[in-house]
Amino acid sequence: MVKIAPSILSADFCNLERDIQRVSTADWLHVDVMDGMFVPNISIGVPVVQSIRAHTDMFLDTHLMVEKPGRYVEAFAKAGADLLSIHLEADMPPAIHAALDQMEALGVKKGIVLRPITAAEAVVPYLERGLDLILVMTVEPGFGGQSFMADQLPKISAIRALIDRHCPGCRLEVDGGVNAKTAKDCIAAGADVLVAGSAIYGAADIPAAIAALRG
Ligand code: DX5
Ligand code: ZN
C-alpha cells in the first residue's frame, strides 16, 4: 500500500494547523528543513517541528536538507520527528553512519536521501546496515513546484531491486514534482511513499488530490 506524504513546504505557514488538518486523509506529513547552505533556500527548523508535534499525531517524515546533519539529529528527534532522512551528499560516509547510529540510539526511524546526481549504488553500504527509508529526489532539492525529472525513474527501479535484496523492510520514497500522472510512474518503478507539495496544496479538492496520488 502506497503512503502519501504531503509536504508542508506548500502550506500557508500562518495557517499551519489548518493546513495540516486539511491533509488528514494522507498517511505521513513531510517536513522540509533547509539550512541555506546545503540548498539555497531556508525553510523551517526545530521549534516549528516541536509545535507541529503538539498539534498532530501524524507521522512526521522529516527531510533534512542540511550540511553536516549529524549536528541536528538529537534536536529534531527530541522535537518529536518520527523519521529523519539525511542527504548522503551532506557529509562524509563515516559521519553519515554516525548520524544513523545516533538515530538508532534515540529511537527515531532513519533514512537517507539522494540528490538527482547521486547513483543508486551509493545506497548499498547503508542498506547493509539497515535503514527504514531511502528517499530519491526527482527535483534538485530546495524549492517546491519544480518539474519531475523522469530520468530518475531507472534509479528508482534500481534502488527497489537493491532494497529487495539487502533490506526488504526499507521503504522507498520519491520527492519532487509528484502529481497524479508522475505518481503512477513512481509506483510502477517501485516507490511506496510519495511526497507531494504543490499537487496537494494547489488542488481545489485536497482529499481528492490525495486519493488520485494513490493510483
Ligand atoms: C524540495 C522538497 C520537496 C517539495 C516538493 O526540496 O524536498 O518536499 O516540497 O514539492 P513539490 O511536490 O511541489 O515538487
Ligand atoms: Zn522534501
mmCIF file of C-alpha atoms and ligand atoms in Angstrom:
data_model
loop_
_atom_site.group_PDB
_atom_site.id
_atom_site.type_symbol
_atom_site.label_atom_id
_atom_site.label_comp_id
_atom_site.label_asym_id
_atom_site.label_seq_id
_atom_site.Cartn_x
_atom_site.Cartn_y
_atom_site.Cartn_z
ATOM 1 C CA MET A 1 0.000 0.000 0.000
ATOM 2 C CA VAL A 2 1.450 3.330 -1.087
ATOM 3 C CA LYS A 3 1.727 6.034 1.557
ATOM 4 C CA ILE A 4 1.108 9.692 0.713
ATOM 5 C CA ALA A 5 3.189 12.348 2.475
ATOM 6 C CA PRO A 6 2.019 15.931 1.845
ATOM 7 C CA SER A 7 4.876 18.434 2.007
ATOM 8 C CA ILE A 8 4.031 21.364 4.255
ATOM 9 C CA LEU A 9 6.518 23.461 2.301
ATOM 10 C CA SER A 10 3.473 24.300 0.155
ATOM 11 C CA ALA A 11 1.266 25.125 3.169
ATOM 12 C CA ASP A 12 0.401 28.608 4.441
ATOM 13 C CA PHE A 13 2.734 28.934 7.455
ATOM 14 C CA CYS A 14 0.368 31.451 9.073
ATOM 15 C CA ASN A 15 -2.306 28.761 8.985
ATOM 16 C CA LEU A 16 -0.176 25.694 9.523
ATOM 17 C CA GLU A 17 -2.542 23.888 11.903
ATOM 18 C CA ARG A 18 -5.428 24.360 9.455
ATOM 19 C CA ASP A 19 -3.268 23.178 6.557
ATOM 20 C CA ILE A 20 -2.165 20.083 8.481
ATOM 21 C CA GLN A 21 -5.805 19.250 9.227
ATOM 22 C CA ARG A 22 -6.583 19.671 5.527
ATOM 23 C CA VAL A 23 -4.331 16.708 4.664
ATOM 24 C CA SER A 24 -5.602 14.397 7.395
ATOM 25 C CA THR A 25 -6.610 11.725 4.847
ATOM 26 C CA ALA A 26 -2.931 11.298 3.948
ATOM 27 C CA ASP A 27 -0.559 8.971 5.809
ATOM 28 C CA TRP A 28 2.568 10.921 6.738
ATOM 29 C CA LEU A 29 3.419 14.620 6.997
ATOM 30 C CA HIS A 30 6.579 15.596 5.094
ATOM 31 C CA VAL A 31 8.575 18.349 6.815
ATOM 32 C CA ASP A 32 11.283 20.030 4.711
ATOM 33 C CA VAL A 33 14.148 21.515 6.727
ATOM 34 C CA MET A 34 16.515 23.719 4.675
ATOM 35 C CA ASP A 35 19.603 25.463 6.014
ATOM 36 C CA GLY A 36 20.504 27.918 3.242
ATOM 37 C CA MET A 37 23.835 26.070 2.778
ATOM 38 C CA PHE A 38 23.124 22.537 1.546
ATOM 39 C CA VAL A 39 20.338 24.102 -0.501
ATOM 40 C CA PRO A 40 19.908 27.793 -1.367
ATOM 41 C CA ASN A 41 16.608 28.143 0.464
ATOM 42 C CA ILE A 42 15.827 28.443 4.196
ATOM 43 C CA SER A 43 12.584 26.922 5.480
ATOM 44 C CA ILE A 44 11.754 25.752 8.993
ATOM 45 C CA GLY A 45 13.641 24.363 11.977
ATOM 46 C CA VAL A 46 13.440 22.624 15.336
ATOM 47 C CA PRO A 47 10.900 24.908 17.126
ATOM 48 C CA VAL A 48 8.396 24.504 14.289
ATOM 49 C CA VAL A 49 8.684 20.701 14.411
ATOM 50 C CA GLN A 50 8.114 20.901 18.166
ATOM 51 C CA SER A 51 4.947 22.970 17.655
ATOM 52 C CA ILE A 52 3.653 20.653 14.913
ATOM 53 C CA ARG A 53 4.207 17.660 17.212
ATOM 54 C CA ALA A 54 1.965 19.235 19.839
ATOM 55 C CA HIS A 55 -0.898 19.583 17.324
ATOM 56 C CA THR A 56 -0.942 16.344 15.327
ATOM 57 C CA ASP A 57 -0.491 12.596 15.723
ATOM 58 C CA MET A 58 0.532 12.215 12.078
ATOM 59 C CA PHE A 59 3.873 10.522 11.383
ATOM 60 C CA LEU A 60 6.445 13.315 10.941
ATOM 61 C CA ASP A 61 8.666 12.431 7.979
ATOM 62 C CA THR A 62 11.457 14.981 8.386
ATOM 63 C CA HIS A 63 13.693 15.680 5.382
ATOM 64 C CA LEU A 64 16.897 17.399 6.479
ATOM 65 C CA MET A 65 18.454 19.424 3.652
ATOM 66 C CA VAL A 66 21.255 20.487 5.950
ATOM 67 C CA GLU A 67 25.094 20.420 5.830
ATOM 68 C CA LYS A 68 26.598 18.003 8.380
ATOM 69 C CA PRO A 69 23.164 16.792 9.522
ATOM 70 C CA GLY A 70 24.579 14.833 12.464
ATOM 71 C CA ARG A 71 24.685 18.170 14.306
ATOM 72 C CA TYR A 72 20.881 18.253 14.415
ATOM 73 C CA VAL A 73 19.763 14.634 14.836
ATOM 74 C CA GLU A 74 19.262 14.861 18.584
ATOM 75 C CA ALA A 75 17.405 18.182 18.436
ATOM 76 C CA PHE A 76 14.925 17.011 15.779
ATOM 77 C CA ALA A 77 14.421 13.644 17.484
ATOM 78 C CA LYS A 78 13.655 15.386 20.778
ATOM 79 C CA ALA A 79 11.335 17.838 18.989
ATOM 80 C CA GLY A 80 9.174 14.850 18.001
ATOM 81 C CA ALA A 81 10.215 13.807 14.485
ATOM 82 C CA ASP A 82 9.287 10.171 13.810
ATOM 83 C CA LEU A 83 11.750 9.718 10.946
ATOM 84 C CA LEU A 84 14.813 11.715 9.950
ATOM 85 C CA SER A 85 16.275 11.463 6.479
ATOM 86 C CA ILE A 86 19.715 12.884 5.746
ATOM 87 C CA HIS A 87 21.430 13.517 2.421
ATOM 88 C CA LEU A 88 24.386 11.292 1.502
ATOM 89 C CA GLU A 89 25.998 14.361 -0.089
ATOM 90 C CA ALA A 90 25.798 16.407 3.135
ATOM 91 C CA ASP A 91 28.813 14.820 4.876
ATOM 92 C CA MET A 92 31.500 12.131 4.550
ATOM 93 C CA PRO A 93 30.372 8.474 4.872
ATOM 94 C CA PRO A 94 31.712 7.924 8.437
ATOM 95 C CA ALA A 95 29.748 10.967 9.622
ATOM 96 C CA ILE A 96 26.593 9.763 7.841
ATOM 97 C CA HIS A 97 26.940 6.368 9.561
ATOM 98 C CA ALA A 98 27.487 8.113 12.905
ATOM 99 C CA ALA A 99 24.324 10.190 12.388
ATOM 100 C CA LEU A 100 22.369 6.985 11.625
ATOM 101 C CA ASP A 101 23.806 5.366 14.787
ATOM 102 C CA GLN A 102 22.562 8.371 16.734
ATOM 103 C CA MET A 103 19.048 7.971 15.272
ATOM 104 C CA GLU A 104 19.046 4.328 16.372
ATOM 105 C CA ALA A 105 20.119 5.297 19.883
ATOM 106 C CA LEU A 106 17.382 7.952 20.066
ATOM 107 C CA GLY A 107 14.686 5.564 18.791
ATOM 108 C CA VAL A 108 13.847 7.595 15.689
ATOM 109 C CA LYS A 109 13.440 5.951 12.273
ATOM 110 C CA LYS A 110 16.320 6.536 9.891
ATOM 111 C CA GLY A 111 16.511 7.396 6.226
ATOM 112 C CA ILE A 112 18.979 8.551 3.607
ATOM 113 C CA VAL A 113 18.325 10.834 0.639
ATOM 114 C CA LEU A 114 19.925 11.036 -2.809
ATOM 115 C CA ARG A 115 20.156 14.157 -4.933
ATOM 116 C CA PRO A 116 19.453 13.527 -8.639
ATOM 117 C CA ILE A 117 23.198 13.352 -9.413
ATOM 118 C CA THR A 118 23.902 10.555 -6.893
ATOM 119 C CA ALA A 119 23.971 6.983 -8.251
ATOM 120 C CA ALA A 120 21.755 4.161 -6.962
ATOM 121 C CA GLU A 121 24.762 2.045 -5.884
ATOM 122 C CA ALA A 122 25.671 4.621 -3.230
ATOM 123 C CA VAL A 123 22.899 3.237 -1.006
ATOM 124 C CA VAL A 124 24.332 -0.295 -0.681
ATOM 125 C CA PRO A 125 26.547 0.199 2.414
ATOM 126 C CA TYR A 126 23.610 1.852 4.180
ATOM 127 C CA LEU A 127 21.103 -0.847 3.221
ATOM 128 C CA GLU A 128 23.546 -3.447 4.525
ATOM 129 C CA ARG A 129 23.494 -1.833 7.972
ATOM 130 C CA GLY A 130 19.685 -1.447 7.920
ATOM 131 C CA LEU A 131 17.520 1.546 7.049
ATOM 132 C CA ASP A 132 13.848 2.458 7.376
ATOM 133 C CA LEU A 133 13.691 4.640 4.260
ATOM 134 C CA ILE A 134 15.501 5.699 1.114
ATOM 135 C CA LEU A 135 14.319 8.961 -0.438
ATOM 136 C CA VAL A 136 15.029 9.603 -4.115
ATOM 137 C CA MET A 137 14.841 13.278 -5.142
ATOM 138 C CA THR A 138 13.179 13.828 -8.505
ATOM 139 C CA VAL A 139 13.983 17.578 -8.490
ATOM 140 C CA GLU A 140 17.046 19.461 -7.255
ATOM 141 C CA PRO A 141 16.237 19.952 -3.570
ATOM 142 C CA GLY A 142 15.460 23.454 -2.335
ATOM 143 C CA PHE A 143 12.118 24.529 -3.759
ATOM 144 C CA GLY A 144 8.596 23.212 -4.272
ATOM 145 C CA GLY A 145 6.755 23.450 -7.575
ATOM 146 C CA GLN A 146 9.504 22.156 -9.897
ATOM 147 C CA SER A 147 9.018 19.647 -12.732
ATOM 148 C CA PHE A 148 9.501 15.910 -12.171
ATOM 149 C CA MET A 149 12.808 14.559 -13.524
ATOM 150 C CA ALA A 150 11.758 11.425 -15.413
ATOM 151 C CA ASP A 151 15.424 10.455 -15.838
ATOM 152 C CA GLN A 152 15.345 9.397 -12.174
ATOM 153 C CA LEU A 153 12.860 6.552 -12.840
ATOM 154 C CA PRO A 154 15.557 3.950 -13.704
ATOM 155 C CA LYS A 155 17.313 4.876 -10.447
ATOM 156 C CA ILE A 156 14.081 4.281 -8.503
ATOM 157 C CA SER A 157 13.787 0.803 -10.102
ATOM 158 C CA ALA A 158 17.457 0.040 -9.388
ATOM 159 C CA ILE A 159 17.076 1.048 -5.735
ATOM 160 C CA ARG A 160 13.894 -1.046 -5.451
ATOM 161 C CA ALA A 161 15.945 -4.093 -6.560
ATOM 162 C CA LEU A 162 18.726 -3.252 -4.063
ATOM 163 C CA ILE A 163 16.192 -2.860 -1.233
ATOM 164 C CA ASP A 164 14.567 -6.201 -2.053
ATOM 165 C CA ARG A 165 17.997 -7.837 -1.967
ATOM 166 C CA HIS A 166 19.599 -6.198 1.076
ATOM 167 C CA CYS A 167 16.886 -4.754 3.342
ATOM 168 C CA PRO A 168 13.323 -5.743 2.344
ATOM 169 C CA GLY A 169 11.613 -3.758 5.121
ATOM 170 C CA CYS A 170 13.032 -0.435 3.913
ATOM 171 C CA ARG A 171 10.558 1.983 2.320
ATOM 172 C CA LEU A 172 11.292 3.787 -0.944
ATOM 173 C CA GLU A 173 10.078 7.385 -1.095
ATOM 174 C CA VAL A 174 10.055 9.831 -4.019
ATOM 175 C CA ASP A 175 10.032 13.626 -3.599
ATOM 176 C CA GLY A 176 9.741 16.399 -6.200
ATOM 177 C CA GLY A 177 7.239 17.110 -8.934
ATOM 178 C CA VAL A 178 4.964 14.225 -7.946
ATOM 179 C CA ASN A 179 1.413 14.613 -9.296
ATOM 180 C CA ALA A 180 -1.347 12.174 -10.286
ATOM 181 C CA LYS A 181 0.446 11.401 -13.558
ATOM 182 C CA THR A 182 4.064 11.075 -12.354
ATOM 183 C CA ALA A 183 2.875 9.169 -9.247
ATOM 184 C CA LYS A 184 1.869 6.257 -11.486
ATOM 185 C CA ASP A 185 5.379 6.094 -12.961
ATOM 186 C CA CYS A 186 6.936 6.204 -9.483
ATOM 187 C CA ILE A 187 4.690 3.403 -8.205
ATOM 188 C CA ALA A 188 5.443 1.314 -11.304
ATOM 189 C CA ALA A 189 9.176 1.820 -10.656
ATOM 190 C CA GLY A 190 8.769 0.503 -7.103
ATOM 191 C CA ALA A 191 8.168 3.548 -4.884
ATOM 192 C CA ASP A 192 5.906 3.044 -1.865
ATOM 193 C CA VAL A 193 5.876 6.535 -0.308
ATOM 194 C CA LEU A 194 5.081 9.625 -2.387
ATOM 195 C CA VAL A 195 5.756 13.191 -1.263
ATOM 196 C CA ALA A 196 3.711 15.941 -2.884
ATOM 197 C CA GLY A 197 3.540 19.636 -2.104
ATOM 198 C CA SER A 198 2.015 21.670 -4.902
ATOM 199 C CA ALA A 199 -0.086 18.790 -6.304
ATOM 200 C CA ILE A 200 -1.885 18.575 -2.945
ATOM 201 C CA TYR A 201 -1.945 22.132 -1.579
ATOM 202 C CA GLY A 202 -2.586 23.617 -5.015
ATOM 203 C CA ALA A 203 -5.673 21.444 -5.544
ATOM 204 C CA ALA A 204 -9.225 22.746 -5.082
ATOM 205 C CA ASP A 205 -10.240 19.389 -3.552
ATOM 206 C CA ILE A 206 -7.382 18.207 -1.331
ATOM 207 C CA PRO A 207 -8.811 14.783 -0.297
ATOM 208 C CA ALA A 208 -9.466 14.035 -3.995
ATOM 209 C CA ALA A 209 -5.908 15.054 -4.900
ATOM 210 C CA ILE A 210 -4.548 12.730 -2.179
ATOM 211 C CA ALA A 211 -6.747 9.867 -3.432
ATOM 212 C CA ALA A 212 -5.599 10.481 -7.031
ATOM 213 C CA LEU A 213 -1.952 10.071 -5.993
ATOM 214 C CA ARG A 214 -2.672 6.606 -4.602
ATOM 215 C CA GLY A 215 -3.273 5.477 -8.204
HETATM 216 C C1 DX5 B 1 12.032 20.127 -2.335
HETATM 217 C C2 DX5 B 1 11.321 19.455 -1.177
HETATM 218 C C3 DX5 B 1 10.018 18.863 -1.525
HETATM 219 C C4 DX5 B 1 8.977 19.841 -2.046
HETATM 220 C C5 DX5 B 1 8.147 19.093 -3.031
HETATM 221 O O1 DX5 B 1 13.355 20.360 -1.978
HETATM 222 O O2 DX5 B 1 12.131 18.432 -0.633
HETATM 223 O O3 DX5 B 1 9.494 18.089 -0.443
HETATM 224 O O4 DX5 B 1 8.154 20.362 -1.043
HETATM 225 O O5 DX5 B 1 7.283 19.989 -3.638
HETATM 226 P P1 DX5 B 1 6.521 19.642 -4.991
HETATM 227 O O6 DX5 B 1 5.662 18.447 -4.707
HETATM 228 O O7 DX5 B 1 5.755 20.890 -5.270
HETATM 229 O O8 DX5 B 1 7.594 19.341 -6.021
HETATM 230 ZN ZN ZN B 2 11.265 17.003 0.836
#
